[in-house]
Structure formats: C-alpha cells, structure tokens
Short mmCIF file of C-alpha atoms in Angstrom, two decimals:
data_model
loop_
_atom_site.label_atom_id
_atom_site.label_comp_id
_atom_site.label_asym_id
_atom_site.label_seq_id
_atom_site.Cartn_x
_atom_site.Cartn_y
_atom_site.Cartn_z
CA MET F 1 -87.90 -98.32 32.78
CA PRO F 2 -87.10 -94.55 34.37
CA LYS F 3 -85.91 -92.09 30.96
CA THR F 4 -84.49 -89.30 30.90
CA ILE F 5 -86.43 -86.75 29.28
CA PHE F 6 -85.43 -82.97 27.98
CA ILE F 7 -88.22 -80.95 28.00
CA THR F 8 -88.05 -77.09 26.54
CA GLY F 9 -90.34 -73.98 28.41
CA ALA F 10 -90.67 -75.86 31.42
CA GLY F 11 -91.27 -72.92 33.27
CA SER F 12 -95.20 -72.24 33.46
CA GLY F 13 -98.48 -74.00 32.08
CA LEU F 14 -98.59 -77.30 30.84
CA GLY F 15 -94.21 -77.93 30.70
CA LYS F 16 -94.14 -77.14 33.78
CA GLY F 17 -96.43 -79.45 35.26
CA ALA F 18 -95.35 -81.90 32.78
CA ALA F 19 -92.13 -81.38 34.23
CA PHE F 20 -92.70 -82.07 37.55
CA GLY F 21 -95.46 -85.13 36.99
CA LEU F 22 -92.26 -87.02 35.15
CA ALA F 23 -89.79 -85.84 37.95
CA GLU F 24 -92.19 -87.71 40.38
CA LYS F 25 -92.74 -90.66 38.70
CA GLY F 26 -88.60 -91.14 38.87
CA HIS F 27 -87.69 -90.61 35.40
CA ARG F 28 -84.56 -87.53 35.14
CA VAL F 29 -86.55 -84.68 33.84
CA ILE F 30 -84.03 -82.12 31.63
CA ALA F 31 -86.42 -78.58 32.66
CA PRO F 32 -85.27 -75.76 30.55
CA VAL F 33 -86.23 -71.74 30.72
CA GLU F 34 -86.44 -69.18 29.32
CA THR F 35 -85.15 -66.71 31.61
CA ALA F 36 -83.07 -66.19 33.96
CA PRO F 37 -86.00 -64.88 37.25
CA GLN F 38 -87.77 -68.81 36.30
CA VAL F 39 -84.34 -71.02 36.45
CA THR F 40 -84.90 -69.64 40.16
CA ALA F 41 -88.11 -69.79 40.64
CA LEU F 42 -88.66 -73.12 39.17
CA ARG F 43 -85.20 -74.75 41.45
CA GLU F 44 -87.22 -72.56 44.89
CA GLU F 45 -90.86 -74.64 43.68
CA ALA F 46 -89.15 -77.94 42.59
CA LYS F 47 -87.17 -78.14 46.19
CA ALA F 48 -90.36 -77.05 48.25
CA ALA F 49 -92.25 -80.23 46.78
CA GLY F 50 -88.83 -82.05 47.09
CA ILE F 51 -88.80 -82.95 43.52
CA GLU F 52 -85.29 -82.95 40.86
CA LEU F 53 -84.91 -81.01 37.79
CA GLU F 54 -82.56 -80.16 36.11
CA VAL F 55 -83.50 -76.12 35.41
CA PHE F 56 -81.29 -73.70 33.76
CA LYS F 57 -81.93 -70.93 30.71
CA MET F 58 -82.56 -71.40 27.30
CA ASP F 59 -83.83 -69.77 25.01
CA ILE F 60 -84.46 -71.78 23.07
CA LYS F 61 -84.24 -68.55 20.14
CA ASN F 62 -80.37 -67.92 21.51
CA PRO F 63 -77.88 -69.71 19.74
CA GLN F 64 -75.41 -69.60 22.19
CA ASP F 65 -78.61 -71.02 25.23
CA LEU F 66 -79.09 -74.07 22.59
CA ALA F 67 -76.16 -75.32 21.87
CA GLN F 68 -76.23 -75.96 26.27
CA MET F 69 -78.42 -79.35 24.95
CA LEU F 70 -75.13 -80.31 22.62
CA ASP F 71 -74.43 -81.33 26.62
CA TYR F 72 -76.60 -83.95 27.65
CA ASP F 73 -77.73 -87.17 26.70
CA PHE F 74 -81.43 -87.63 26.72
CA ASP F 75 -84.32 -90.57 25.77
CA ILE F 76 -87.20 -88.70 24.88
CA PHE F 77 -87.59 -84.90 23.50
CA VAL F 78 -90.48 -82.64 24.20
CA ALA F 79 -90.50 -79.83 21.67
CA ASN F 80 -92.34 -76.93 23.72
CA ALA F 81 -91.70 -73.97 24.27
CA ALA F 82 -93.96 -71.30 22.40
CA VAL F 83 -95.64 -68.03 22.33
CA ASN F 84 -99.33 -67.22 21.43
CA GLU F 85 -100.94 -64.26 20.62
CA GLY F 86 -104.50 -63.51 18.51
CA GLY F 87 -105.55 -61.01 16.23
CA PRO F 88 -106.54 -61.21 12.99
CA LEU F 89 -105.14 -62.38 10.22
CA GLY F 90 -106.33 -59.57 7.56
CA GLU F 91 -104.57 -57.56 9.45
CA VAL F 92 -101.75 -58.64 12.59
CA PRO F 93 -98.64 -56.56 12.58
CA MET F 94 -95.69 -58.71 10.40
CA SER F 95 -93.82 -58.43 12.75
CA ASN F 96 -95.47 -59.82 15.68
CA PHE F 97 -96.45 -62.40 12.73
CA ARG F 98 -92.63 -62.90 12.19
CA GLU F 99 -91.66 -63.46 15.86
CA LEU F 100 -95.17 -66.34 16.91
CA PHE F 101 -92.71 -68.25 13.27
CA GLU F 102 -89.60 -67.34 14.64
CA VAL F 103 -90.05 -69.36 18.81
CA ASN F 104 -92.95 -71.40 17.72
CA VAL F 105 -91.04 -72.84 14.19
CA PHE F 106 -87.78 -71.64 12.79
CA SER F 107 -86.61 -72.02 16.61
CA THR F 108 -88.28 -75.14 17.47
CA LEU F 109 -87.90 -77.60 14.87
CA GLU F 110 -83.30 -75.60 16.09
CA THR F 111 -84.22 -78.02 19.09
CA ALA F 112 -85.83 -80.59 17.21
CA GLN F 113 -83.17 -81.01 14.57
CA ILE F 114 -80.24 -81.21 17.19
CA ALA F 115 -82.25 -84.00 18.86
CA ALA F 116 -83.16 -85.87 15.48
CA GLN F 117 -78.86 -85.59 15.66
CA LYS F 118 -78.95 -86.92 18.62
CA PHE F 119 -80.85 -89.93 18.35
CA VAL F 120 -79.71 -90.95 14.76
CA ALA F 121 -76.10 -91.07 15.80
CA LYS F 122 -77.50 -93.29 18.45
CA GLY F 123 -80.35 -95.45 16.83
CA GLU F 124 -83.09 -94.83 19.18
CA GLY F 125 -85.13 -91.94 20.29
CA LYS F 126 -88.15 -89.95 21.27
CA ILE F 127 -89.19 -86.03 19.57
CA ILE F 128 -92.55 -84.86 20.33
CA PHE F 129 -94.21 -81.79 19.20
CA MET F 130 -95.84 -80.17 21.78
CA SER F 131 -99.11 -79.05 19.36
CA SER F 132 -102.31 -78.24 20.10
CA MET F 133 -106.48 -78.09 18.50
CA ALA F 134 -104.66 -75.12 16.50
CA GLY F 135 -103.03 -77.51 14.39
CA ILE F 136 -106.07 -78.63 12.98
CA MET F 137 -108.37 -76.59 13.68
CA ALA F 138 -108.94 -72.46 12.53
CA THR F 139 -110.63 -70.19 14.58
CA PRO F 140 -110.70 -66.87 14.08
CA TYR F 141 -109.10 -64.81 15.80
CA VAL F 142 -106.80 -67.43 16.49
CA GLY F 143 -105.22 -66.98 13.54
CA PRO F 144 -100.93 -66.21 13.76
CA TYR F 145 -100.87 -68.71 17.36
CA THR F 146 -103.28 -71.31 14.03
CA ALA F 147 -100.27 -70.68 11.29
CA THR F 148 -97.99 -71.83 13.57
CA LYS F 149 -99.03 -75.36 14.95
CA HIS F 150 -100.28 -76.06 11.31
CA ALA F 151 -96.75 -75.82 10.49
CA ILE F 152 -96.12 -78.09 13.19
CA GLU F 153 -98.47 -80.53 12.19
CA ALA F 154 -96.33 -81.09 8.54
CA ILE F 155 -93.10 -80.79 10.66
CA ALA F 156 -93.59 -83.51 12.81
CA THR F 157 -95.89 -85.51 10.00
CA THR F 158 -92.56 -85.72 7.27
CA MET F 159 -89.89 -85.46 10.06
CA GLN F 160 -91.65 -88.86 11.28
CA LYS F 161 -91.14 -90.86 7.79
CA GLU F 162 -87.50 -89.02 7.01
CA LEU F 163 -85.91 -90.43 10.69
CA GLU F 164 -88.58 -93.36 11.00
CA GLY F 165 -85.52 -96.10 9.23
CA PHE F 166 -83.23 -94.43 12.34
CA GLY F 167 -84.89 -96.05 14.34
CA VAL F 168 -85.67 -91.92 16.43
CA LYS F 169 -90.25 -91.78 17.05
CA VAL F 170 -91.30 -88.36 16.09
CA ALA F 171 -95.12 -87.67 17.34
CA THR F 172 -97.52 -85.04 18.35
CA ILE F 173 -99.36 -84.41 21.09
CA ASN F 174 -103.40 -81.86 20.64
CA PRO F 175 -103.84 -80.24 23.54
CA GLY F 176 -107.37 -78.09 24.32
CA ALA F 177 -108.28 -75.54 25.91
CA PHE F 178 -106.84 -75.95 28.96
CA ALA F 179 -106.98 -72.48 32.35
CA THR F 180 -102.76 -72.05 31.98
CA GLY F 181 -102.82 -68.86 31.60
CA PHE F 182 -101.76 -68.96 27.99
CA ASN F 183 -104.29 -69.20 25.65
CA ASP F 184 -106.00 -65.45 27.97
CA ARG F 185 -102.44 -63.79 27.63
CA SER F 186 -102.79 -64.83 24.00
CA ALA F 187 -106.15 -62.95 23.07
CA GLU F 188 -105.79 -59.95 25.23
CA ALA F 189 -102.28 -59.68 23.34
CA LYS F 190 -104.22 -57.72 20.27
CA TRP F 191 -105.29 -55.49 21.75
CA LYS F 192 -102.31 -53.12 22.33
CA TRP F 193 -102.32 -52.82 18.98
CA TYR F 194 -105.65 -53.14 17.75
CA ASP F 195 -107.46 -49.37 17.12
CA GLU F 196 -110.47 -49.65 15.75
CA LYS F 197 -110.37 -45.88 14.65
CA ILE F 198 -107.84 -47.68 12.01
CA HIS F 199 -108.88 -51.26 12.30
CA PHE F 200 -111.34 -52.93 9.95
CA THR F 201 -111.52 -55.79 11.67
CA LYS F 202 -114.74 -55.36 15.12
CA LYS F 203 -114.11 -55.69 18.02
CA GLU F 204 -117.10 -56.79 18.72
CA ASP F 205 -116.91 -59.39 16.95
CA MET F 206 -113.69 -59.53 18.97
CA GLU F 207 -114.45 -59.51 21.92
CA GLU F 208 -116.86 -61.92 21.37
CA ALA F 209 -114.80 -64.73 19.81
CA ASP F 210 -112.70 -63.69 23.23
CA LYS F 211 -116.08 -65.33 25.58
CA ALA F 212 -114.89 -69.61 24.01
CA LEU F 213 -112.34 -68.43 26.83
CA GLU F 214 -114.73 -67.58 29.29
CA ASP F 215 -114.95 -72.46 29.63
CA GLN F 216 -111.39 -73.70 29.67
CA TYR F 217 -110.57 -77.14 30.72
CA ASP F 218 -108.43 -78.39 34.64
CA PRO F 219 -104.76 -78.54 33.09
CA ALA F 220 -104.08 -80.95 35.00
CA ASP F 221 -106.23 -83.76 32.92
CA MET F 222 -104.06 -82.71 30.48
CA ILE F 223 -100.28 -82.53 32.73
CA ALA F 224 -101.57 -86.06 33.32
CA LYS F 225 -102.24 -87.17 29.88
CA MET F 226 -98.64 -85.81 28.86
CA VAL F 227 -97.37 -87.77 31.92
CA GLU F 228 -99.02 -90.98 31.15
CA VAL F 229 -97.66 -90.73 27.18
CA ILE F 230 -94.46 -88.96 27.01
CA PRO F 231 -92.53 -91.98 28.35
CA LEU F 232 -94.28 -94.89 26.59
CA ASP F 233 -91.90 -97.34 23.82
CA SER F 234 -95.68 -96.96 21.50
CA HIS F 235 -98.15 -94.69 21.04
CA LYS F 236 -100.38 -93.10 18.60
CA PHE F 237 -98.87 -90.45 16.45
CA ARG F 238 -100.91 -88.37 17.53
CA THR F 239 -102.78 -87.15 21.02
CA ALA F 240 -105.57 -85.29 21.26
CA TYR F 241 -106.75 -84.80 24.31
CA PRO F 242 -109.90 -84.63 25.43
CA GLU F 243 -111.91 -86.77 24.00
CA GLU F 244 -114.20 -84.12 23.13
CA THR F 245 -111.26 -81.89 21.21
CA GLU F 246 -109.96 -85.03 19.14
CA GLN F 247 -113.26 -85.15 17.97
CA GLN F 248 -114.14 -81.88 17.35
CA MET F 249 -110.28 -81.23 15.37
CA LYS F 250 -111.94 -84.66 12.95
CA GLU F 251 -115.16 -83.10 12.03
CA GLU F 252 -113.13 -79.34 11.15
CA GLU F 253 -110.89 -81.24 8.91
CA ALA F 254 -113.90 -83.56 7.34
CA LYS F 255 -115.94 -80.66 6.97
CA ARG F 256 -113.15 -79.10 4.80
CA TRP F 257 -113.37 -81.50 2.02
CA GLU F 258 -117.41 -80.40 2.27
CA MET F 259 -116.94 -76.38 2.60
CA ASP F 260 -117.77 -73.96 -0.25
CA ILE F 261 -116.66 -70.83 -0.75
#
C-alpha cells in the first residue's frame, strides 16, 4: 500500500536517491531541501525523470522553515538531513563541533518531535533516523561526526521505548561508507583550519586515515536498501548495510568490553 513519506535533506546523496526510488515505487514523497538553489535543481531533475516529488526549502535550523512540517500529513518521517566534518577531537574548533550538533542532533530532534506529535495524535506512524556505522563505531579523525551519530543512536533508542505505547514506531538506518561525496567533503573540511605549525596532531596520521575513503561502496545499493525498508510496516530496529558493515559494528561493540587502556 502506498505511503506518504517525508524525507529531510533530500537535495543530495542517499536522501535524494531514496526520495526518487520511493516515488518510483508509487509512494507520495515530500522532499524538502536545505537551500533555494536545491529546490530548483531537484524539481527539474524530478520532472526530467518523470517523477513526482513535493519539493520546497526547509533548512532544519530555521524555525520558519521548520513550521512548514505542520502543514503536511504523512505516514513515515525520515530524519535524513545532516552535515559531516572530520578532525581530531583534541583540537577541533568548538564552533565547528557545535555546528555539527546543531544540525545533526538538536535540529534533527526538533523535526522528530514535530513528527512524533503528529503521529501520537493519530495513533500511528514511523520515525526513521538516518544514523551511520559511526553511530556505533569510533574512527580516529572522524570524531565530530561520530559524536553526533552516537547521540542519534541514544535518541532513537530512547524514543522507541517512549513512543511505542502510542502506536509510533522508531528505527535507525546505519549506512557504511558510500561514495556519495559526503564522506570526502568531511575529510577535506579539517584542512581549512588545521595548521601543522600550531596543532599537535600529525598531518601524516590524518592523511593515512583519509586513505580509507578510497574504497567506498556504490550508493545505488544503499539506496535500494532504504527504498526496501522505509515503507515497511515491520522490520528490525536497526538496519545496518551492507552486511560487512553490520559485522564490523557488532565486532566494534564487543571489543569495547574487553578493551584496556
């Protein structure tokens, strides 16, 4: 049965791919984007593909933009909008760190609260938080983003318990490293402020860590998994993909119980 699905941050990456894929499957997709230029670009691309999307500007940090959520009725809410930035936690500028939390945690929770209020009022609905393998794993020099996704994991797990009695489902989707450009932009961002004459973190250590981005997965596979899972009435609380990433996440969690310092 077709669903009405609201996906934040649908202007690029996995969110955009899922919006297109879900619309192709016959679902009504509400696809807000962060900036006005993205509105034009996404509308034109959807029209060229013969796909119907409801596209408008909704920067989740902007209260006026956020109020637009109240005008829509939907069955499933996907909290996808996020920003990414890497860098050593011992030296990352706090303004950068705060910005990530402002978007990925505070504003994301605010959107989820609006969805929750709607769903509780009608006694049904589903909230999906786009988390990450970084919600469970911890990788050097990806700490700022990792911290926000660990917070999202806690938020999702808690809300799942709190909303269950109201008929509202909560889940996460945890992608591995997919080549959408999102991770690459994150790796580049730290070089804007890092100065090896000032900072103690070794440049070569960060450059070595960045090499992991040379072998990322095809986003089409993750998009297909999202299109499969998002409309379902029942599925696992956490969808980690691909299976290799799921295994890595489980092993990482287990290691922490045995880890010495």
